[in-house]
Amino acid sequence: MAQYPLDFSAFDKVLFAGIPDDIHDDLSDSADLYDLYQTFRKKAALSTDYNAEIMELVSTMLERTTPSNLQRVIGYMNKRREASAKMRDNEFVTDLVNCKDSADLARLRDKLASLKWNTFLYTRLIGSLREIKTPEEIALMRKTVSISAIAHAEVMKAIQPGMSEAELQGLQEYVHKKLGAEYVGYPSIAGAGANGCILHYEENTRVNIKRDMVLMDIGAEYHGYSADVTRTVPSTGKFTPQQRAIYDLVYRAQEAIFPLCHEGIPFSDLNKKATEVLAQGLLDLGIIKSKDQVYLYYPHSCSHFLGLDVHDLGNYDQDLKENMVITVEPGIYIPAGSGCDKKWWDIGVRIEDDVRIGKTKYELLSWQAPRRSSDVEQLCQQKSAVNSMILPPGQ
Ligand code: GLY
Ligand code: MN
Ligand code: MN
């Protein structure tokens, strides 16, 4: 039905989802998404140059911009302008890159708020509905995370020197399917040795992991709900002393964060705690010279919402609440060439677990995959059934 009896032009505000520019008209269907959107645009008197994606970007930037990071934001926006005519032609982007101080920023915020249309607020409000999971959603989260943790545990048993990254990925995804998951929650990462230090390494193309340690960030999607689990496993079944030192430090950071995972704790406290523990540990190991260098080796943050998306929508500027589901994922990555003793180079460790926030304590959803270094080593000693699968040689 391309027509509907609502006159949005009579409303003071119209909140709506940013609909991408690239939907096309299916001419055989007079009520496809394109037609509905065109009708909506008319009824909401949406100006033809309103670009939802750009307006959301400007809103997000304005929310994060302060006089002290203004120049960096302008630099970023100018790069985006170089790459896109739509960005260059947008009045609000131009206003933003011309801001000089907090008064200009405040004026631009007011200008944005006075618009009739708002996609940013829509995303914020819808996102907030996804923060606290219903009992039915919690059941699905337990299931998807359990499937993922079992896959990690099975691969700890199966891993051997000489396997390929893709084989490890394939084994994990096979277990997902065997246990009923339809998809992966996000592109799987299996990075051996130096590849474990590349944050979004998704190629998984190394054909021989040799005797290296492998970082696997692999989670299932079950009935629309995504898990997000990372384990870092020595292919030999035994960590080297340097690998163990880094692994145990990341583990200690996780252990320090878990007790904070309950209602009433500000979300930002989790990453503060991770940063504090990792900084002290790296300092003690002589890898950094001062605590502010921690970001050289810990370049991300430790927690995000999890649910329908792997990075689920939600507001991070708030206290934790019962039945939120979040990740706890500290990590340390020391690529070759780093300014520390060579013995640490090419070690990348992340341990990532999924937890349900409780009233006074947390529920570890990914408990079926061991985390402690000694437990990982112990499971590596067991054999997986896949190790006895003998296939004929390929042609
Ligand atoms: N797998 C994506 C993340 O850990 O955030
Ligand atoms: Mn994550
Ligand atoms: Mn992950």
mmCIF file with all atom_site columns, N, CA and C in Angstrom, residues 251-287:
data_model
loop_
_atom_site.group_PDB
_atom_site.id
_atom_site.type_symbol
_atom_site.label_atom_id
_atom_site.label_alt_id
_atom_site.label_comp_id
_atom_site.label_asym_id
_atom_site.label_entity_id
_atom_site.label_seq_id
_atom_site.pdbx_PDB_ins_code
_atom_site.Cartn_x
_atom_site.Cartn_y
_atom_site.Cartn_z
_atom_site.occupancy
_atom_site.B_iso_or_equiv
_atom_site.pdbx_formal_charge
_atom_site.auth_seq_id
_atom_site.auth_comp_id
_atom_site.auth_asym_id
_atom_site.auth_atom_id
_atom_site.pdbx_PDB_model_num
ATOM 1   N N  . TYR A 1 251 ? 43.863 -11.678 30.922 1.00 0.00 ? 251 TYR A N  1
ATOM 2   C CA . TYR A 1 251 ? 42.933 -12.433 31.783 1.00 0.00 ? 251 TYR A CA 1
ATOM 3   C C  . TYR A 1 251 ? 42.668 -11.669 33.082 1.00 0.00 ? 251 TYR A C  1
ATOM 4   N N  . ARG A 1 252 ? 43.738 -11.132 33.664 1.00 0.00 ? 252 ARG A N  1
ATOM 5   C CA . ARG A 1 252 ? 43.559 -10.377 34.923 1.00 0.00 ? 252 ARG A CA 1
ATOM 6   C C  . ARG A 1 252 ? 42.680 -9.151  34.696 1.00 0.00 ? 252 ARG A C  1
ATOM 7   N N  . ALA A 1 253 ? 42.835 -8.528  33.536 1.00 0.00 ? 253 ALA A N  1
ATOM 8   C CA . ALA A 1 253 ? 41.988 -7.354  33.238 1.00 0.00 ? 253 ALA A CA 1
ATOM 9   C C  . ALA A 1 253 ? 40.517 -7.803  33.189 1.00 0.00 ? 253 ALA A C  1
ATOM 10  N N  . GLN A 1 254 ? 40.270 -8.919  32.514 1.00 0.00 ? 254 GLN A N  1
ATOM 11  C CA . GLN A 1 254 ? 38.883 -9.426  32.455 1.00 0.00 ? 254 GLN A CA 1
ATOM 12  C C  . GLN A 1 254 ? 38.340 -9.704  33.854 1.00 0.00 ? 254 GLN A C  1
ATOM 13  N N  . GLU A 1 255 ? 39.165 -10.363 34.658 1.00 0.00 ? 255 GLU A N  1
ATOM 14  C CA . GLU A 1 255 ? 38.741 -10.713 36.015 1.00 0.00 ? 255 GLU A CA 1
ATOM 15  C C  . GLU A 1 255 ? 38.435 -9.472  36.853 1.00 0.00 ? 255 GLU A C  1
ATOM 16  N N  . ALA A 1 256 ? 39.133 -8.374  36.546 1.00 0.00 ? 256 ALA A N  1
ATOM 17  C CA . ALA A 1 256 ? 38.878 -7.134  37.286 1.00 0.00 ? 256 ALA A CA 1
ATOM 18  C C  . ALA A 1 256 ? 37.602 -6.452  36.804 1.00 0.00 ? 256 ALA A C  1
ATOM 19  N N  . ILE A 1 257 ? 37.253 -6.702  35.547 1.00 0.00 ? 257 ILE A N  1
ATOM 20  C CA . ILE A 1 257 ? 36.052 -6.039  34.991 1.00 0.00 ? 257 ILE A CA 1
ATOM 21  C C  . ILE A 1 257 ? 34.772 -6.778  35.401 1.00 0.00 ? 257 ILE A C  1
ATOM 22  N N  . PHE A 1 258 ? 34.808 -8.107  35.385 1.00 0.00 ? 258 PHE A N  1
ATOM 23  C CA . PHE A 1 258 ? 33.575 -8.874  35.647 1.00 0.00 ? 258 PHE A CA 1
ATOM 24  C C  . PHE A 1 258 ? 32.821 -8.419  36.906 1.00 0.00 ? 258 PHE A C  1
ATOM 25  N N  . PRO A 1 259 ? 33.516 -8.213  38.034 1.00 0.00 ? 259 PRO A N  1
ATOM 26  C CA . PRO A 1 259 ? 32.750 -7.838  39.238 1.00 0.00 ? 259 PRO A CA 1
ATOM 27  C C  . PRO A 1 259 ? 32.026 -6.491  39.108 1.00 0.00 ? 259 PRO A C  1
ATOM 28  N N  . LEU A 1 260 ? 32.409 -5.698  38.079 1.00 0.00 ? 260 LEU A N  1
ATOM 29  C CA . LEU A 1 260 ? 31.716 -4.417  37.876 1.00 0.00 ? 260 LEU A CA 1
ATOM 30  C C  . LEU A 1 260 ? 30.451 -4.581  37.040 1.00 0.00 ? 260 LEU A C  1
ATOM 31  N N  . CYS A 1 261 ? 30.246 -5.788  36.512 1.00 0.00 ? 261 CYS A N  1
ATOM 32  C CA . CYS A 1 261 ? 29.150 -5.984  35.562 1.00 0.00 ? 261 CYS A CA 1
ATOM 33  C C  . CYS A 1 261 ? 27.822 -6.210  36.277 1.00 0.00 ? 261 CYS A C  1
ATOM 34  N N  . HIS A 1 262 ? 27.376 -5.187  36.961 1.00 0.00 ? 262 HIS A N  1
ATOM 35  C CA . HIS A 1 262 ? 26.047 -5.279  37.578 1.00 0.00 ? 262 HIS A CA 1
ATOM 36  C C  . HIS A 1 262 ? 25.381 -3.917  37.548 1.00 0.00 ? 262 HIS A C  1
ATOM 37  N N  . GLU A 1 263 ? 24.085 -3.936  37.846 1.00 0.00 ? 263 GLU A N  1
ATOM 38  C CA . GLU A 1 263 ? 23.290 -2.709  37.756 1.00 0.00 ? 263 GLU A CA 1
ATOM 39  C C  . GLU A 1 263 ? 23.912 -1.574  38.585 1.00 0.00 ? 263 GLU A C  1
ATOM 40  N N  . GLY A 1 264 ? 23.874 -0.378  38.013 1.00 0.00 ? 264 GLY A N  1
ATOM 41  C CA . GLY A 1 264 ? 24.294 0.804   38.765 1.00 0.00 ? 264 GLY A CA 1
ATOM 42  C C  . GLY A 1 264 ? 25.716 1.266   38.483 1.00 0.00 ? 264 GLY A C  1
ATOM 43  N N  . ILE A 1 265 ? 26.504 0.436   37.820 1.00 0.00 ? 265 ILE A N  1
ATOM 44  C CA . ILE A 1 265 ? 27.888 0.834   37.521 1.00 0.00 ? 265 ILE A CA 1
ATOM 45  C C  . ILE A 1 265 ? 27.897 1.607   36.194 1.00 0.00 ? 265 ILE A C  1
ATOM 46  N N  . PRO A 1 266 ? 28.537 2.783   36.140 1.00 0.00 ? 266 PRO A N  1
ATOM 47  C CA . PRO A 1 266 ? 28.591 3.499   34.849 1.00 0.00 ? 266 PRO A CA 1
ATOM 48  C C  . PRO A 1 266 ? 29.308 2.648   33.787 1.00 0.00 ? 266 PRO A C  1
ATOM 49  N N  . PHE A 1 267 ? 28.773 2.620   32.603 1.00 0.00 ? 267 PHE A N  1
ATOM 50  C CA . PHE A 1 267 ? 29.359 1.831   31.513 1.00 0.00 ? 267 PHE A CA 1
ATOM 51  C C  . PHE A 1 267 ? 30.843 2.168   31.358 1.00 0.00 ? 267 PHE A C  1
ATOM 52  N N  . SER A 1 268 ? 31.139 3.453   31.468 1.00 0.00 ? 268 SER A N  1
ATOM 53  C CA . SER A 1 268 ? 32.521 3.884   31.214 1.00 0.00 ? 268 SER A CA 1
ATOM 54  C C  . SER A 1 268 ? 33.511 3.350   32.258 1.00 0.00 ? 268 SER A C  1
ATOM 55  N N  . ASP A 1 269 ? 33.011 2.914   33.420 1.00 0.00 ? 269 ASP A N  1
ATOM 56  C CA . ASP A 1 269 ? 33.915 2.375   34.454 1.00 0.00 ? 269 ASP A CA 1
ATOM 57  C C  . ASP A 1 269 ? 34.616 1.098   33.981 1.00 0.00 ? 269 ASP A C  1
ATOM 58  N N  . LEU A 1 270 ? 33.946 0.355   33.079 1.00 0.00 ? 270 LEU A N  1
ATOM 59  C CA . LEU A 1 270 ? 34.517 -0.919  32.646 1.00 0.00 ? 270 LEU A CA 1
ATOM 60  C C  . LEU A 1 270 ? 35.831 -0.673  31.906 1.00 0.00 ? 270 LEU A C  1
ATOM 61  N N  . ASN A 1 271 ? 35.798 0.250   30.960 1.00 0.00 ? 271 ASN A N  1
ATOM 62  C CA . ASN A 1 271 ? 37.029 0.486   30.200 1.00 0.00 ? 271 ASN A CA 1
ATOM 63  C C  . ASN A 1 271 ? 38.091 1.185   31.031 1.00 0.00 ? 271 ASN A C  1
ATOM 64  N N  . LYS A 1 272 ? 37.632 1.987   31.992 1.00 0.00 ? 272 LYS A N  1
ATOM 65  C CA . LYS A 1 272 ? 38.612 2.624   32.897 1.00 0.00 ? 272 LYS A CA 1
ATOM 66  C C  . LYS A 1 272 ? 39.379 1.539   33.630 1.00 0.00 ? 272 LYS A C  1
ATOM 67  N N  . LYS A 1 273 ? 38.647 0.549   34.115 1.00 0.00 ? 273 LYS A N  1
ATOM 68  C CA . LYS A 1 273 ? 39.279 -0.546  34.870 1.00 0.00 ? 273 LYS A CA 1
ATOM 69  C C  . LYS A 1 273 ? 40.215 -1.346  33.957 1.00 0.00 ? 273 LYS A C  1
ATOM 70  N N  . ALA A 1 274 ? 39.757 -1.645  32.739 1.00 0.00 ? 274 ALA A N  1
ATOM 71  C CA . ALA A 1 274 ? 40.604 -2.414  31.809 1.00 0.00 ? 274 ALA A CA 1
ATOM 72  C C  . ALA A 1 274 ? 41.909 -1.659  31.549 1.00 0.00 ? 274 ALA A C  1
ATOM 73  N N  . THR A 1 275 ? 41.785 -0.381  31.291 1.00 0.00 ? 275 THR A N  1
ATOM 74  C CA . THR A 1 275 ? 42.955 0.428   30.959 1.00 0.00 ? 275 THR A CA 1
ATOM 75  C C  . THR A 1 275 ? 43.927 0.470   32.129 1.00 0.00 ? 275 THR A C  1
ATOM 76  N N  . GLU A 1 276 ? 43.372 0.620   33.325 1.00 0.00 ? 276 GLU A N  1
ATOM 77  C CA . GLU A 1 276 ? 44.198 0.697   34.540 1.00 0.00 ? 276 GLU A CA 1
ATOM 78  C C  . GLU A 1 276 ? 45.008 -0.600  34.729 1.00 0.00 ? 276 GLU A C  1
ATOM 79  N N  . VAL A 1 277 ? 44.323 -1.736  34.626 1.00 0.00 ? 277 VAL A N  1
ATOM 80  C CA . VAL A 1 277 ? 45.004 -3.029  34.860 1.00 0.00 ? 277 VAL A CA 1
ATOM 81  C C  . VAL A 1 277 ? 46.043 -3.286  33.764 1.00 0.00 ? 277 VAL A C  1
ATOM 82  N N  . LEU A 1 278 ? 45.654 -3.045  32.527 1.00 0.00 ? 278 LEU A N  1
ATOM 83  C CA . LEU A 1 278 ? 46.580 -3.327  31.418 1.00 0.00 ? 278 LEU A CA 1
ATOM 84  C C  . LEU A 1 278 ? 47.790 -2.395  31.473 1.00 0.00 ? 278 LEU A C  1
ATOM 85  N N  . ALA A 1 279 ? 47.563 -1.128  31.829 1.00 0.00 ? 279 ALA A N  1
ATOM 86  C CA . ALA A 1 279 ? 48.681 -0.175  31.900 1.00 0.00 ? 279 ALA A CA 1
ATOM 87  C C  . ALA A 1 279 ? 49.680 -0.614  32.970 1.00 0.00 ? 279 ALA A C  1
ATOM 88  N N  . GLN A 1 280 ? 49.153 -0.964  34.132 1.00 0.00 ? 280 GLN A N  1
ATOM 89  C CA . GLN A 1 280 ? 50.061 -1.383  35.218 1.00 0.00 ? 280 GLN A CA 1
ATOM 90  C C  . GLN A 1 280 ? 50.825 -2.648  34.821 1.00 0.00 ? 280 GLN A C  1
ATOM 91  N N  . GLY A 1 281 ? 50.137 -3.578  34.193 1.00 0.00 ? 281 GLY A N  1
ATOM 92  C CA . GLY A 1 281 ? 50.768 -4.834  33.795 1.00 0.00 ? 281 GLY A CA 1
ATOM 93  C C  . GLY A 1 281 ? 51.853 -4.618  32.750 1.00 0.00 ? 281 GLY A C  1
ATOM 94  N N  . LEU A 1 282 ? 51.565 -3.783  31.753 1.00 0.00 ? 282 LEU A N  1
ATOM 95  C CA . LEU A 1 282 ? 52.564 -3.528  30.700 1.00 0.00 ? 282 LEU A CA 1
ATOM 96  C C  . LEU A 1 282 ? 53.774 -2.796  31.280 1.00 0.00 ? 282 LEU A C  1
ATOM 97  N N  . LEU A 1 283 ? 53.501 -1.929  32.244 1.00 0.00 ? 283 LEU A N  1
ATOM 98  C CA . LEU A 1 283 ? 54.591 -1.213  32.921 1.00 0.00 ? 283 LEU A CA 1
ATOM 99  C C  . LEU A 1 283 ? 55.453 -2.205  33.694 1.00 0.00 ? 283 LEU A C  1
ATOM 100 N N  . ASP A 1 284 ? 54.819 -3.088  34.424 1.00 0.00 ? 284 ASP A N  1
ATOM 101 C CA . ASP A 1 284 ? 55.554 -4.088  35.218 1.00 0.00 ? 284 ASP A CA 1
ATOM 102 C C  . ASP A 1 284 ? 56.397 -5.004  34.324 1.00 0.00 ? 284 ASP A C  1
ATOM 103 N N  . LEU A 1 285 ? 55.901 -5.281  33.114 1.00 0.00 ? 285 LEU A N  1
ATOM 104 C CA . LEU A 1 285 ? 56.655 -6.158  32.204 1.00 0.00 ? 285 LEU A CA 1
ATOM 105 C C  . LEU A 1 285 ? 57.737 -5.384  31.438 1.00 0.00 ? 285 LEU A C  1
ATOM 106 N N  . GLY A 1 286 ? 57.776 -4.063  31.624 1.00 0.00 ? 286 GLY A N  1
ATOM 107 C CA . GLY A 1 286 ? 58.789 -3.237  30.944 1.00 0.00 ? 286 GLY A CA 1
ATOM 108 C C  . GLY A 1 286 ? 58.454 -2.985  29.479 1.00 0.00 ? 286 GLY A C  1
ATOM 109 N N  . ILE A 1 287 ? 57.197 -3.221  29.099 1.00 0.00 ? 287 ILE A N  1
ATOM 110 C CA . ILE A 1 287 ? 56.809 -3.034  27.685 1.00 0.00 ? 287 ILE A CA 1
ATOM 111 C C  . ILE A 1 287 ? 56.494 -1.565  27.404 1.00 0.00 ? 287 ILE A C  1
#
